[in-house]
Backbone as JSON Lines, residues from 0, in Angstrom:
{"i":0,"aa":"M","n":[0.67,-1.14,0.31],"ca":[0.04,0.34,-0.2],"c":[0.91,1.08,-0.04]}
{"i":1,"aa":"K","n":[2.03,1.4,0.49],"ca":[2.66,2.53,0.56],"c":[3.21,2.79,-0.53]}
{"i":2,"aa":"L","n":[4.09,1.44,-1.78],"ca":[4.27,1.8,-2.97],"c":[3.17,2.46,-3.49]}
{"i":3,"aa":"I","n":[1.66,2.17,-3.37],"ca":[0.64,2.65,-4.29],"c":[0.72,4.13,-4.09]}
{"i":4,"aa":"S","n":[0.76,4.35,-2.67],"ca":[0.8,5.87,-2.22],"c":[2.02,6.76,-2.86]}
{"i":5,"aa":"A","n":[3.13,6.34,-2.78],"ca":[4.42,6.96,-3.27],"c":[4.04,7.26,-4.73]}
{"i":6,"aa":"I","n":[3.51,6.29,-5.4],"ca":[3.46,6.7,-6.18],"c":[2.33,7.84,-6.92]}
{"i":7,"aa":"A","n":[1.09,7.29,-6.49],"ca":[0.4,8.15,-6.68],"c":[0.67,9.85,-6.04]}
{"i":8,"aa":"Y","n":[1.59,10.3,-5.31],"ca":[1.98,11.06,-4.51],"c":[2.62,11.88,-5.35]}
{"i":9,"aa":"T","n":[4.02,11.35,-6.08],"ca":[5.06,11.79,-7.18],"c":[4.4,11.95,-8.42]}
{"i":10,"aa":"T","n":[3.22,11.08,-8.87],"ca":[2.61,11.15,-9.79],"c":[1.91,12.67,-9.72]}
{"i":11,"aa":"A","n":[1.31,13.11,-8.69],"ca":[0.51,14.67,-8.47],"c":[1.54,15.18,-7.83]}
{"i":12,"aa":"A","n":[2.78,15.39,-7.65],"ca":[4.02,16.04,-7.86],"c":[4.26,16.73,-8.98]}
{"i":13,"aa":"V","n":[4.73,15.91,-9.73],"ca":[5.1,15.57,-10.75],"c":[4.06,16.18,-11.8]}
{"i":14,"aa":"G","n":[3.06,16.26,-11.66],"ca":[1.94,16.49,-12.34],"c":[1.91,17.84,-12.54]}
{"i":15,"aa":"S","n":[1.59,18.59,-11.48],"ca":[1.31,19.68,-10.6],"c":[2.77,20.67,-11.38]}
{"i":16,"aa":"S","n":[3.85,20.34,-11.49],"ca":[4.87,20.74,-11.5],"c":[5.03,21.3,-13.17]}
{"i":17,"aa":"L","n":[4.12,20.48,-13.76],"ca":[4.3,20.51,-15.33],"c":[2.87,21.9,-15.36]}
{"i":18,"aa":"I","n":[2.11,21.53,-14.74],"ca":[0.75,22.37,-14.86],"c":[0.86,24.0,-14.36]}
{"i":19,"aa":"L","n":[1.42,23.72,-13.33],"ca":[1.66,25.28,-12.83],"c":[2.47,26.35,-13.88]}
{"i":20,"aa":"P","n":[2.4,27.57,-13.65],"ca":[2.83,28.52,-14.44],"c":[4.64,28.44,-14.25]}
{"i":21,"aa":"A","n":[5.03,28.9,-15.1],"ca":[6.61,28.69,-15.5],"c":[6.82,29.94,-16.6]}
{"i":22,"aa":"V","n":[7.89,30.16,-16.48],"ca":[8.86,30.85,-17.0],"c":[8.55,30.54,-18.98]}
{"i":23,"aa":"A","n":[8.07,31.22,-19.53],"ca":[7.7,30.94,-21.09],"c":[9.09,30.42,-21.6]}
{"i":24,"aa":"S","n":[8.91,29.62,-22.78],"ca":[9.54,29.18,-23.54],"c":[10.0,30.62,-24.73]}
{"i":25,"aa":"A","n":[11.56,30.84,-24.89],"ca":[11.49,31.94,-25.28],"c":[12.49,31.44,-26.87]}
{"i":26,"aa":"T","n":[12.96,30.33,-26.4],"ca":[13.38,29.59,-27.81],"c":[13.3,28.41,-28.12]}
{"i":27,"aa":"D","n":[13.04,28.1,-29.26],"ca":[12.6,26.59,-29.39],"c":[13.31,26.27,-31.07]}
{"i":28,"aa":"V","n":[14.02,24.88,-30.89],"ca":[14.92,24.54,-32.31],"c":[14.24,23.07,-32.49]}
{"i":29,"aa":"H","n":[14.17,22.74,-34.07],"ca":[13.57,21.36,-34.25],"c":[14.93,20.92,-35.17]}
{"i":30,"aa":"C","n":[15.06,19.6,-35.18],"ca":[16.11,18.75,-36.29],"c":[15.68,17.52,-36.12]}
{"i":31,"aa":"A","n":[15.62,17.27,-37.91],"ca":[15.0,16.2,-38.12],"c":[15.88,15.53,-39.48]}
{"i":32,"aa":"S","n":[16.44,14.32,-39.33],"ca":[17.34,13.94,-40.36],"c":[17.15,12.06,-40.63]}
{"i":33,"aa":"D","n":[16.8,12.2,-42.1],"ca":[16.84,11.21,-42.28],"c":[17.8,10.14,-43.42]}
{"i":34,"aa":"N","n":[18.03,9.2,-44.04],"ca":[18.83,8.68,-44.76],"c":[20.04,9.24,-45.19]}
{"i":35,"aa":"G","n":[21.18,9.37,-43.92],"ca":[22.12,9.63,-44.4],"c":[22.82,11.72,-44.35]}
{"i":36,"aa":"T","n":[21.89,11.85,-43.1],"ca":[21.75,13.62,-43.17],"c":[22.04,13.55,-41.86]}
{"i":37,"aa":"D","n":[22.64,15.08,-41.66],"ca":[23.34,15.69,-40.23],"c":[22.65,17.24,-40.22]}
{"i":38,"aa":"V","n":[21.53,17.47,-39.33],"ca":[20.99,18.82,-39.17],"c":[22.02,19.24,-37.51]}
{"i":39,"aa":"T","n":[22.11,20.35,-37.73],"ca":[22.24,20.74,-36.17],"c":[21.98,22.19,-36.19]}
{"i":40,"aa":"V","n":[21.26,22.76,-35.31],"ca":[20.73,24.25,-35.29],"c":[21.1,24.51,-33.49]}
{"i":41,"aa":"V","n":[21.8,25.43,-33.95],"ca":[22.22,26.33,-32.51],"c":[21.4,28.02,-32.28]}
{"i":42,"aa":"D","n":[21.14,28.18,-31.01],"ca":[20.64,29.44,-30.93],"c":[20.5,29.55,-29.81]}
{"i":43,"aa":"G","n":[21.73,30.23,-29.15],"ca":[21.93,30.46,-27.87],"c":[21.99,29.73,-27.42]}
{"i":44,"aa":"N","n":[21.4,29.45,-26.23],"ca":[21.48,28.37,-25.1],"c":[20.86,26.8,-25.15]}
{"i":45,"aa":"T","n":[20.47,27.06,-26.66],"ca":[19.09,26.2,-26.85],"c":[20.15,25.62,-28.47]}
{"i":46,"aa":"A","n":[19.67,24.03,-28.4],"ca":[20.41,23.35,-29.72],"c":[19.63,22.18,-29.72]}
{"i":47,"aa":"C","n":[19.97,21.42,-31.11],"ca":[19.34,20.52,-31.54],"c":[20.31,19.81,-32.63]}
{"i":48,"aa":"R","n":[20.18,18.25,-32.48],"ca":[21.0,17.8,-33.63],"c":[20.34,16.76,-33.94]}
{"i":49,"aa":"A","n":[20.38,16.16,-35.52],"ca":[19.89,15.16,-35.6],"c":[20.89,14.62,-36.78]}
{"i":50,"aa":"A","n":[21.22,13.23,-36.14],"ca":[22.54,12.63,-37.1],"c":[21.91,11.14,-37.82]}
{"i":51,"aa":"A","n":[21.28,10.87,-38.92],"ca":[20.91,9.49,-39.4],"c":[21.92,9.17,-40.53]}
{"i":52,"aa":"E","n":[22.02,7.74,-40.31],"ca":[22.72,6.91,-41.38],"c":[21.87,6.94,-42.53]}
{"i":53,"aa":"T","n":[22.07,5.68,-42.73],"ca":[21.56,5.56,-44.38],"c":[20.11,5.08,-44.15]}
{"i":54,"aa":"S","n":[19.85,4.18,-42.97],"ca":[18.42,3.99,-42.78],"c":[18.38,3.94,-41.72]}
{"i":55,"aa":"G","n":[18.22,5.3,-40.84],"ca":[17.95,5.79,-39.89],"c":[17.15,6.93,-39.94]}
{"i":56,"aa":"R","n":[16.34,7.16,-38.53],"ca":[15.22,8.47,-38.66],"c":[15.9,9.1,-37.58]}
{"i":57,"aa":"A","n":[16.22,10.19,-37.43],"ca":[16.57,10.85,-36.09],"c":[15.6,12.17,-35.58]}
{"i":58,"aa":"R","n":[15.23,12.23,-34.58],"ca":[14.55,13.57,-34.49],"c":[14.62,14.15,-33.07]}
{"i":59,"aa":"S","n":[15.12,15.21,-33.05],"ca":[15.65,16.17,-32.05],"c":[14.74,17.5,-31.78]}
{"i":60,"aa":"A","n":[14.75,17.63,-30.5],"ca":[14.11,19.16,-30.45],"c":[14.82,20.04,-29.23]}
{"i":61,"aa":"G","n":[15.18,20.98,-28.99],"ca":[15.59,22.05,-28.09],"c":[14.54,23.37,-27.54]}
{"i":62,"aa":"Y","n":[13.94,22.86,-26.19],"ca":[13.07,23.97,-26.08],"c":[14.15,24.71,-24.64]}
{"i":63,"aa":"D","n":[14.29,25.63,-25.15],"ca":[15.13,26.29,-23.71],"c":[16.46,24.94,-23.37]}
{"i":64,"aa":"G","n":[16.66,24.29,-24.0],"ca":[17.5,23.28,-23.84],"c":[18.47,22.26,-25.17]}
{"i":65,"aa":"V","n":[18.71,20.54,-24.31],"ca":[19.79,20.96,-25.78],"c":[19.07,18.95,-26.5]}
{"i":66,"aa":"G","n":[19.01,18.72,-27.17],"ca":[18.25,17.95,-27.97],"c":[19.44,16.93,-28.83]}
{"i":67,"aa":"Y","n":[19.43,15.76,-28.64],"ca":[20.39,15.04,-30.07],"c":[19.58,13.56,-29.9]}
{"i":68,"aa":"A","n":[19.92,13.56,-31.05],"ca":[19.2,11.73,-31.91],"c":[20.5,11.44,-32.82]}
{"i":69,"aa":"H","n":[20.79,10.59,-32.86],"ca":[21.87,9.98,-33.42],"c":[20.64,8.52,-34.15]}
{"i":70,"aa":"A","n":[20.97,8.11,-35.2],"ca":[19.94,6.6,-35.99],"c":[20.78,6.2,-36.7]}
{"i":71,"aa":"A","n":[21.02,4.55,-36.64],"ca":[21.49,3.73,-37.53],"c":[21.04,2.32,-37.71]}
{"i":72,"aa":"A","n":[21.33,1.75,-38.88],"ca":[20.3,0.19,-38.95],"c":[18.76,0.04,-38.52]}
{"i":73,"aa":"G","n":[18.54,1.21,-39.39],"ca":[17.03,1.06,-38.9],"c":[16.31,1.52,-37.69]}
{"i":74,"aa":"A","n":[16.87,2.49,-36.72],"ca":[16.89,3.37,-35.53],"c":[15.7,4.12,-36.31]}
{"i":75,"aa":"A","n":[14.97,4.58,-35.12],"ca":[14.49,5.72,-34.96],"c":[14.5,6.48,-33.77]}
{"i":76,"aa":"A","n":[15.06,7.24,-33.52],"ca":[15.9,7.77,-32.36],"c":[15.07,9.13,-32.51]}
{"i":77,"aa":"L","n":[14.88,9.76,-30.73],"ca":[14.11,10.8,-30.4],"c":[14.79,11.58,-29.18]}
{"i":78,"aa":"G","n":[15.81,12.34,-29.27],"ca":[15.74,13.35,-28.15],"c":[15.64,14.71,-27.99]}
{"i":79,"aa":"V","n":[15.17,14.91,-26.69],"ca":[14.24,16.23,-26.6],"c":[15.03,16.8,-25.32]}
{"i":80,"aa":"G","n":[15.35,17.99,-25.21],"ca":[15.89,19.01,-23.75],"c":[14.84,20.16,-24.01]}
{"i":81,"aa":"A","n":[14.1,19.96,-22.86],"ca":[13.69,21.45,-22.25],"c":[13.85,22.08,-21.06]}
{"i":82,"aa":"A","n":[13.45,23.18,-21.02],"ca":[13.63,24.43,-19.7],"c":[15.35,24.27,-18.95]}
{"i":83,"aa":"G","n":[15.88,24.1,-19.79],"ca":[17.73,23.76,-19.24],"c":[18.09,22.22,-19.36]}
{"i":84,"aa":"G","n":[17.32,21.36,-19.59],"ca":[17.7,20.19,-19.61],"c":[18.43,19.19,-20.92]}
{"i":85,"aa":"V","n":[18.67,18.32,-20.85],"ca":[19.17,17.54,-22.14],"c":[18.66,15.84,-22.1]}
{"i":86,"aa":"G","n":[18.53,16.09,-23.51],"ca":[18.07,14.75,-23.63],"c":[18.34,14.29,-24.91]}
{"i":87,"aa":"A","n":[19.63,12.67,-24.49],"ca":[20.28,12.44,-25.69],"c":[19.79,10.78,-25.92]}
{"i":88,"aa":"S","n":[19.74,10.8,-27.36],"ca":[19.38,9.07,-27.84],"c":[20.23,8.83,-29.14]}
{"i":89,"aa":"E","n":[20.84,7.74,-28.75],"ca":[21.46,6.7,-30.0],"c":[20.86,5.11,-30.08]}
{"i":90,"aa":"G","n":[20.92,4.96,-31.1],"ca":[20.21,3.58,-31.66],"c":[20.6,3.13,-32.61]}
{"i":91,"aa":"V","n":[21.16,1.62,-32.86],"ca":[21.84,0.64,-33.89],"c":[20.45,-0.06,-34.19]}
{"i":92,"aa":"G","n":[19.36,0.53,-35.03],"ca":[18.47,-0.42,-34.25],"c":[17.39,-0.09,-33.4]}
{"i":93,"aa":"G","n":[16.12,-0.49,-33.51],"ca":[15.35,-0.06,-32.31],"c":[14.64,1.66,-32.16]}
{"i":94,"aa":"I","n":[14.46,1.57,-31.29],"ca":[13.62,2.72,-31.1],"c":[14.09,3.13,-29.64]}
{"i":95,"aa":"P","n":[15.19,3.98,-29.29],"ca":[15.6,4.89,-28.5],"c":[14.96,6.39,-28.17]}
{"i":96,"aa":"I","n":[14.12,6.49,-26.85],"ca":[13.94,7.93,-26.65],"c":[14.32,8.71,-25.42]}
{"i":97,"aa":"A","n":[14.9,10.35,-25.48],"ca":[15.47,10.4,-24.07],"c":[14.91,11.82,-23.85]}
{"i":98,"aa":"F","n":[14.43,12.43,-22.85],"ca":[13.4,13.29,-22.79],"c":[13.94,14.06,-21.35]}
{"i":99,"aa":"G","n":[14.71,15.65,-21.66],"ca":[15.16,16.01,-20.58],"c":[14.24,17.29,-19.82]}
{"i":100,"aa":"Y","n":[14.36,17.53,-18.79],"ca":[13.52,18.74,-18.23],"c":[13.79,19.13,-17.57]}
{"i":101,"aa":"G","n":[13.98,20.49,-17.34],"ca":[14.46,21.2,-16.26],"c":[15.91,21.13,-16.39]}
{"i":102,"aa":"P","n":[16.27,22.68,-15.43],"ca":[17.92,22.77,-15.46],"c":[18.58,21.84,-14.46]}
{"i":103,"aa":"D","n":[19.7,21.32,-15.2],"ca":[20.61,20.46,-15.34],"c":[20.01,18.91,-14.89]}
{"i":104,"aa":"A","n":[19.13,18.35,-15.78],"ca":[18.63,17.44,-16.07],"c":[19.11,16.6,-17.43]}
{"i":105,"aa":"V","n":[19.33,15.39,-16.7],"ca":[20.21,14.7,-18.26],"c":[19.5,13.26,-18.31]}
{"i":106,"aa":"A","n":[18.81,12.86,-19.7],"ca":[18.22,11.86,-20.15],"c":[19.39,11.03,-20.7]}
{"i":107,"aa":"L","n":[19.97,9.97,-21.02],"ca":[20.53,9.15,-21.92],"c":[20.21,8.04,-22.44]}
{"i":108,"aa":"T","n":[19.57,7.56,-23.64],"ca":[19.2,6.23,-23.59],"c":[20.33,5.88,-24.77]}
{"i":109,"aa":"T","n":[20.97,4.57,-24.91],"ca":[21.91,4.1,-26.29],"c":[21.32,2.56,-26.15]}
{"i":110,"aa":"I","n":[20.91,2.47,-27.48],"ca":[20.68,1.1,-27.78],"c":[21.59,1.2,-29.01]}
{"i":111,"aa":"T","n":[22.34,-0.41,-28.61],"ca":[23.99,-0.81,-29.58],"c":[23.52,-1.32,-30.26]}
{"i":112,"aa":"A","n":[22.46,-2.69,-30.52],"ca":[22.37,-3.65,-31.64],"c":[20.63,-3.82,-31.83]}
{"i":113,"aa":"A","n":[20.92,-4.57,-33.09],"ca":[19.46,-4.44,-32.95],"c":[18.81,-5.41,-32.2]}
{"i":114,"aa":"A","n":[17.96,-5.44,-31.6],"ca":[17.1,-6.82,-31.3],"c":[17.23,-8.41,-31.96]}
{"i":115,"aa":"T","n":[17.09,-9.07,-31.31],"ca":[17.72,-10.59,-31.77],"c":[16.32,-11.34,-31.54]}
{"i":116,"aa":"D","n":[16.16,-12.45,-32.09],"ca":[15.23,-13.7,-31.74],"c":[15.87,-14.19,-30.41]}
{"i":117,"aa":"S","n":[16.83,-14.19,-30.01],"ca":[17.3,-14.45,-28.66],"c":[17.16,-13.61,-27.66]}
{"i":118,"aa":"D","n":[17.11,-12.18,-27.84],"ca":[17.15,-11.23,-26.95],"c":[15.76,-10.81,-26.69]}
{"i":119,"aa":"I","n":[14.35,-11.06,-27.61],"ca":[13.12,-10.86,-26.83],"c":[12.17,-12.29,-27.01]}
{"i":120,"aa":"G","n":[12.91,-12.76,-27.8],"ca":[12.01,-14.84,-27.7],"c":[10.8,-14.02,-29.2]}
{"i":121,"aa":"K","n":[10.75,-13.56,-29.95],"ca":[10.15,-13.08,-31.64],"c":[11.24,-12.24,-31.89]}
{"i":122,"aa":"S","n":[10.75,-12.41,-33.61],"ca":[11.72,-12.12,-34.72],"c":[11.18,-10.38,-34.03]}
{"i":123,"aa":"Q","n":[12.66,-9.35,-34.57],"ca":[12.73,-8.15,-34.44],"c":[11.29,-7.62,-35.13]}
{"i":124,"aa":"A","n":[10.87,-7.67,-36.82],"ca":[9.92,-7.21,-36.8],"c":[8.8,-7.15,-36.29]}
{"i":125,"aa":"A","n":[8.37,-7.93,-35.42],"ca":[7.06,-8.3,-34.94],"c":[7.65,-7.22,-33.28]}
{"i":126,"aa":"I","n":[8.45,-7.14,-32.78],"ca":[8.7,-6.42,-31.91],"c":[10.38,-5.65,-31.41]}
{"i":127,"aa":"P","n":[10.14,-4.21,-31.79],"ca":[11.47,-3.69,-32.05],"c":[11.58,-3.45,-30.41]}
{"i":128,"aa":"L","n":[12.99,-3.31,-30.53],"ca":[13.81,-3.19,-29.24],"c":[13.23,-1.83,-29.09]}
{"i":129,"aa":"F","n":[13.44,-1.11,-27.8],"ca":[12.52,0.15,-27.25],"c":[13.26,0.36,-26.18]}
{"i":130,"aa":"A","n":[13.72,1.98,-25.89],"ca":[13.92,1.95,-24.48],"c":[14.2,3.51,-24.26]}
{"i":131,"aa":"I","n":[13.53,3.79,-23.14],"ca":[13.2,5.46,-22.8],"c":[14.04,5.58,-21.72]}
{"i":132,"aa":"S","n":[14.22,6.57,-21.48],"ca":[14.79,7.7,-20.27],"c":[14.39,8.98,-20.09]}
{"i":133,"aa":"I","n":[13.68,9.11,-18.78],"ca":[12.97,10.93,-18.53],"c":[13.68,10.98,-17.38]}
{"i":134,"aa":"A","n":[14.4,12.43,-17.66],"ca":[14.58,12.78,-15.97],"c":[14.2,14.5,-15.8]}
{"i":135,"aa":"F","n":[14.12,14.77,-14.81],"ca":[13.39,16.09,-14.78],"c":[14.37,16.88,-13.77]}
{"i":136,"aa":"E","n":[14.45,17.96,-13.83],"ca":[15.28,19.05,-13.2],"c":[16.44,18.18,-11.72]}
{"i":137,"aa":"G","n":[17.61,18.5,-12.22],"ca":[18.58,17.89,-11.24],"c":[18.71,16.45,-11.04]}
{"i":138,"aa":"S","n":[18.26,15.63,-12.0],"ca":[18.09,14.39,-12.14],"c":[18.83,13.69,-12.78]}
{"i":139,"aa":"R","n":[19.32,12.26,-13.25],"ca":[20.23,11.78,-13.68],"c":[18.67,10.55,-14.64]}
{"i":140,"aa":"A","n":[18.84,10.09,-15.81],"ca":[18.23,9.14,-16.27],"c":[19.12,8.45,-17.32]}
{"i":141,"aa":"Q","n":[19.15,7.21,-17.01],"ca":[19.82,6.6,-18.52],"c":[19.26,4.99,-18.86]}
{"i":142,"aa":"V","n":[19.85,4.37,-20.32],"ca":[19.42,3.06,-20.56],"c":[20.48,2.74,-21.69]}
{"i":143,"aa":"S","n":[21.27,1.86,-21.07],"ca":[22.42,1.43,-21.75],"c":[21.95,0.26,-22.21]}
{"i":144,"aa":"T","n":[21.69,-0.23,-23.75],"ca":[21.4,-2.12,-23.81],"c":[22.72,-2.69,-24.04]}
{"i":145,"aa":"A","n":[24.02,-2.21,-24.27],"ca":[25.31,-3.21,-24.4],"c":[25.47,-3.69,-22.75]}
{"i":146,"aa":"D","n":[25.06,-3.35,-21.89],"ca":[25.23,-4.18,-20.55],"c":[24.08,-3.66,-20.43]}
{"i":147,"aa":"S","n":[22.81,-3.59,-20.92],"ca":[21.75,-4.38,-20.11],"c":[21.7,-3.52,-18.68]}
{"i":148,"aa":"S","n":[22.17,-2.35,-18.64],"ca":[21.42,-1.44,-17.35],"c":[20.41,-0.05,-17.65]}
{"i":149,"aa":"V","n":[19.89,-0.41,-16.38],"ca":[19.2,1.04,-16.56],"c":[19.16,1.95,-15.27]}
{"i":150,"aa":"V","n":[19.76,2.99,-15.15],"ca":[20.23,4.08,-13.79],"c":[19.05,5.0,-13.61]}
{"i":151,"aa":"C","n":[19.24,5.34,-12.1],"ca":[18.2,6.54,-12.24],"c":[18.61,7.57,-11.09]}
{"i":152,"aa":"L","n":[19.23,8.75,-11.01],"ca":[19.78,9.32,-9.76],"c":[18.8,10.78,-9.66]}
{"i":153,"aa":"G","n":[18.58,11.07,-8.69],"ca":[18.18,12.36,-8.56],"c":[16.92,11.97,-7.83]}
{"i":154,"aa":"T","n":[15.91,12.87,-7.8],"ca":[14.4,13.25,-7.15],"c":[13.3,13.11,-8.39]}
{"i":155,"aa":"A","n":[13.55,12.88,-9.34],"ca":[12.68,12.42,-10.56],"c":[13.06,12.03,-11.88]}
{"i":156,"aa":"A","n":[13.37,10.96,-11.98],"ca":[14.06,10.09,-13.04],"c":[13.3,9.05,-13.29]}
{"i":157,"aa":"F","n":[13.31,8.65,-14.5],"ca":[12.45,7.11,-15.3],"c":[13.19,6.41,-16.29]}
{"i":158,"aa":"A","n":[13.72,5.12,-16.25],"ca":[14.25,4.95,-17.0],"c":[14.04,3.15,-17.74]}
{"i":159,"aa":"W","n":[13.58,3.06,-18.85],"ca":[12.94,1.39,-19.01],"c":[13.4,0.57,-20.14]}
{"i":160,"aa":"N","n":[14.22,-0.24,-20.01],"ca":[15.27,-1.19,-21.38],"c":[13.82,-2.18,-21.64]}
{"i":161,"aa":"S","n":[12.77,-2.45,-23.18],"ca":[12.18,-3.01,-23.5],"c":[12.88,-4.89,-23.41]}
{"i":162,"aa":"A","n":[14.2,-4.68,-23.55],"ca":[15.24,-5.97,-24.39],"c":[15.01,-7.04,-22.95]}
{"i":163,"aa":"T","n":[15.1,-6.22,-21.51],"ca":[15.03,-7.04,-20.47],"c":[14.01,-7.06,-19.7]}
{"i":164,"aa":"G","n":[13.35,-5.97,-19.76],"ca":[12.17,-5.47,-18.62],"c":[12.82,-4.85,-17.59]}
{"i":165,"aa":"T","n":[13.92,-4.11,-17.39],"ca":[14.99,-3.96,-16.55],"c":[14.15,-2.1,-16.24]}
{"i":166,"aa":"T","n":[13.5,-1.56,-14.84],"ca":[12.98,-0.5,-14.94],"c":[13.97,0.21,-13.6]}
{"i":167,"aa":"C","n":[13.56,1.57,-13.24],"ca":[14.14,2.03,-12.27],"c":[13.58,3.49,-12.67]}
{"i":168,"aa":"L","n":[12.73,4.1,-11.0],"ca":[12.21,5.26,-11.08],"c":[12.78,5.96,-9.35]}
{"i":169,"aa":"T","n":[13.07,7.18,-9.95],"ca":[13.21,7.8,-8.74],"c":[12.29,8.92,-8.13]}
{"i":170,"aa":"T","n":[12.49,9.22,-6.91],"ca":[11.13,10.57,-6.62],"c":[11.3,11.01,-5.43]}
{"i":171,"aa":"P","n":[10.82,11.87,-4.61],"ca":[11.08,13.02,-3.6],"c":[10.98,11.06,-2.53]}
{"i":172,"aa":"F","n":[10.35,10.62,-2.93],"ca":[9.99,9.77,-1.78],"c":[10.41,8.56,-1.66]}
{"i":173,"aa":"G","n":[11.52,8.33,-2.57],"ca":[12.43,7.2,-2.4],"c":[13.13,6.47,-4.34]}
{"i":174,"aa":"R","n":[13.84,5.59,-3.83],"ca":[14.2,4.45,-5.53],"c":[13.6,3.7,-5.89]}
{"i":175,"aa":"W","n":[13.2,2.82,-6.88],"ca":[12.26,1.41,-7.0],"c":[13.32,1.45,-8.45]}
{"i":176,"aa":"Q","n":[13.74,-0.15,-8.26],"ca":[14.43,-0.38,-9.61],"c":[14.31,-1.97,-9.41]}
{"i":177,"aa":"T","n":[13.75,-2.35,-10.77],"ca":[13.61,-4.22,-11.04],"c":[14.74,-4.73,-11.12]}
{"i":178,"aa":"P","n":[15.03,-6.06,-10.24],"ca":[16.07,-6.47,-10.85],"c":[16.44,-7.31,-12.41]}
{"i":179,"aa":"K","n":[17.75,-7.28,-12.9],"ca":[17.67,-7.39,-14.22],"c":[16.96,-8.86,-14.45]}
{"i":180,"aa":"S","n":[16.66,-8.92,-15.43],"ca":[16.1,-9.99,-16.14],"c":[17.1,-11.0,-16.61]}
{"i":181,"aa":"E","n":[16.2,-12.68,-16.85],"ca":[16.96,-13.88,-17.29],"c":[17.4,-13.32,-18.87]}
{"i":182,"aa":"L","n":[16.43,-12.14,-19.29],"ca":[16.69,-12.18,-20.77],"c":[17.92,-11.3,-20.74]}
{"i":183,"aa":"G","n":[18.57,-10.12,-20.07],"ca":[19.75,-9.46,-19.94],"c":[20.72,-9.89,-19.58]}
C-alpha cells in the first residue's frame, strides 16, 4: 500500500510541476534527419542535432534546452531537451527515446544493437527494441542496452529497457529498481 501511495503522490507532484505557471520558453529549435543526413541548429543556449545513417531516422528538439538524436541500422531515435535539460538518444536498430526537462536534467538512451530472436523471443519485425529515459530537474536517467543497465539518480527520473524489462524510478519519496531479468 505504501508503494501505491508513493506513486500516487509522486504523480501528483510531477503533474502539478508541469501544470503550474512557469517562465515562457523563449527559444525552440527542431532537427530532423533521414537517410544519411546530419542537421544541427544552435540558437544561444538552445540547440539540437539529428544525425541519421543510411537507414535511420533521427528527430530532436530543444526548448530552451539541448536535444540530440543519432540513428543507424533502421533505428528511429528521439531526443528532447527542455527548460535547461538535455535529452540524448542513440540507436543501432530499435527506438531510443530520451527526454530531459528542467535545469541540470540529463536523460541518455543508447541502443547498441538491433534486437534479435534470442533477446526477445520473437522476430525483430514483430517487436522492435525500445528504450526510454526521462529526467526532470537535477536528475539523471540512463538506459544502455550494451550492458543491459538502467540508472536513475536524483529525485525525478525514470528509465526502461524493453529487451530486459529492467526499470528504475526515483522520486522525492525513494528509489525503485527492478532486478535484471533472465533475458539481459
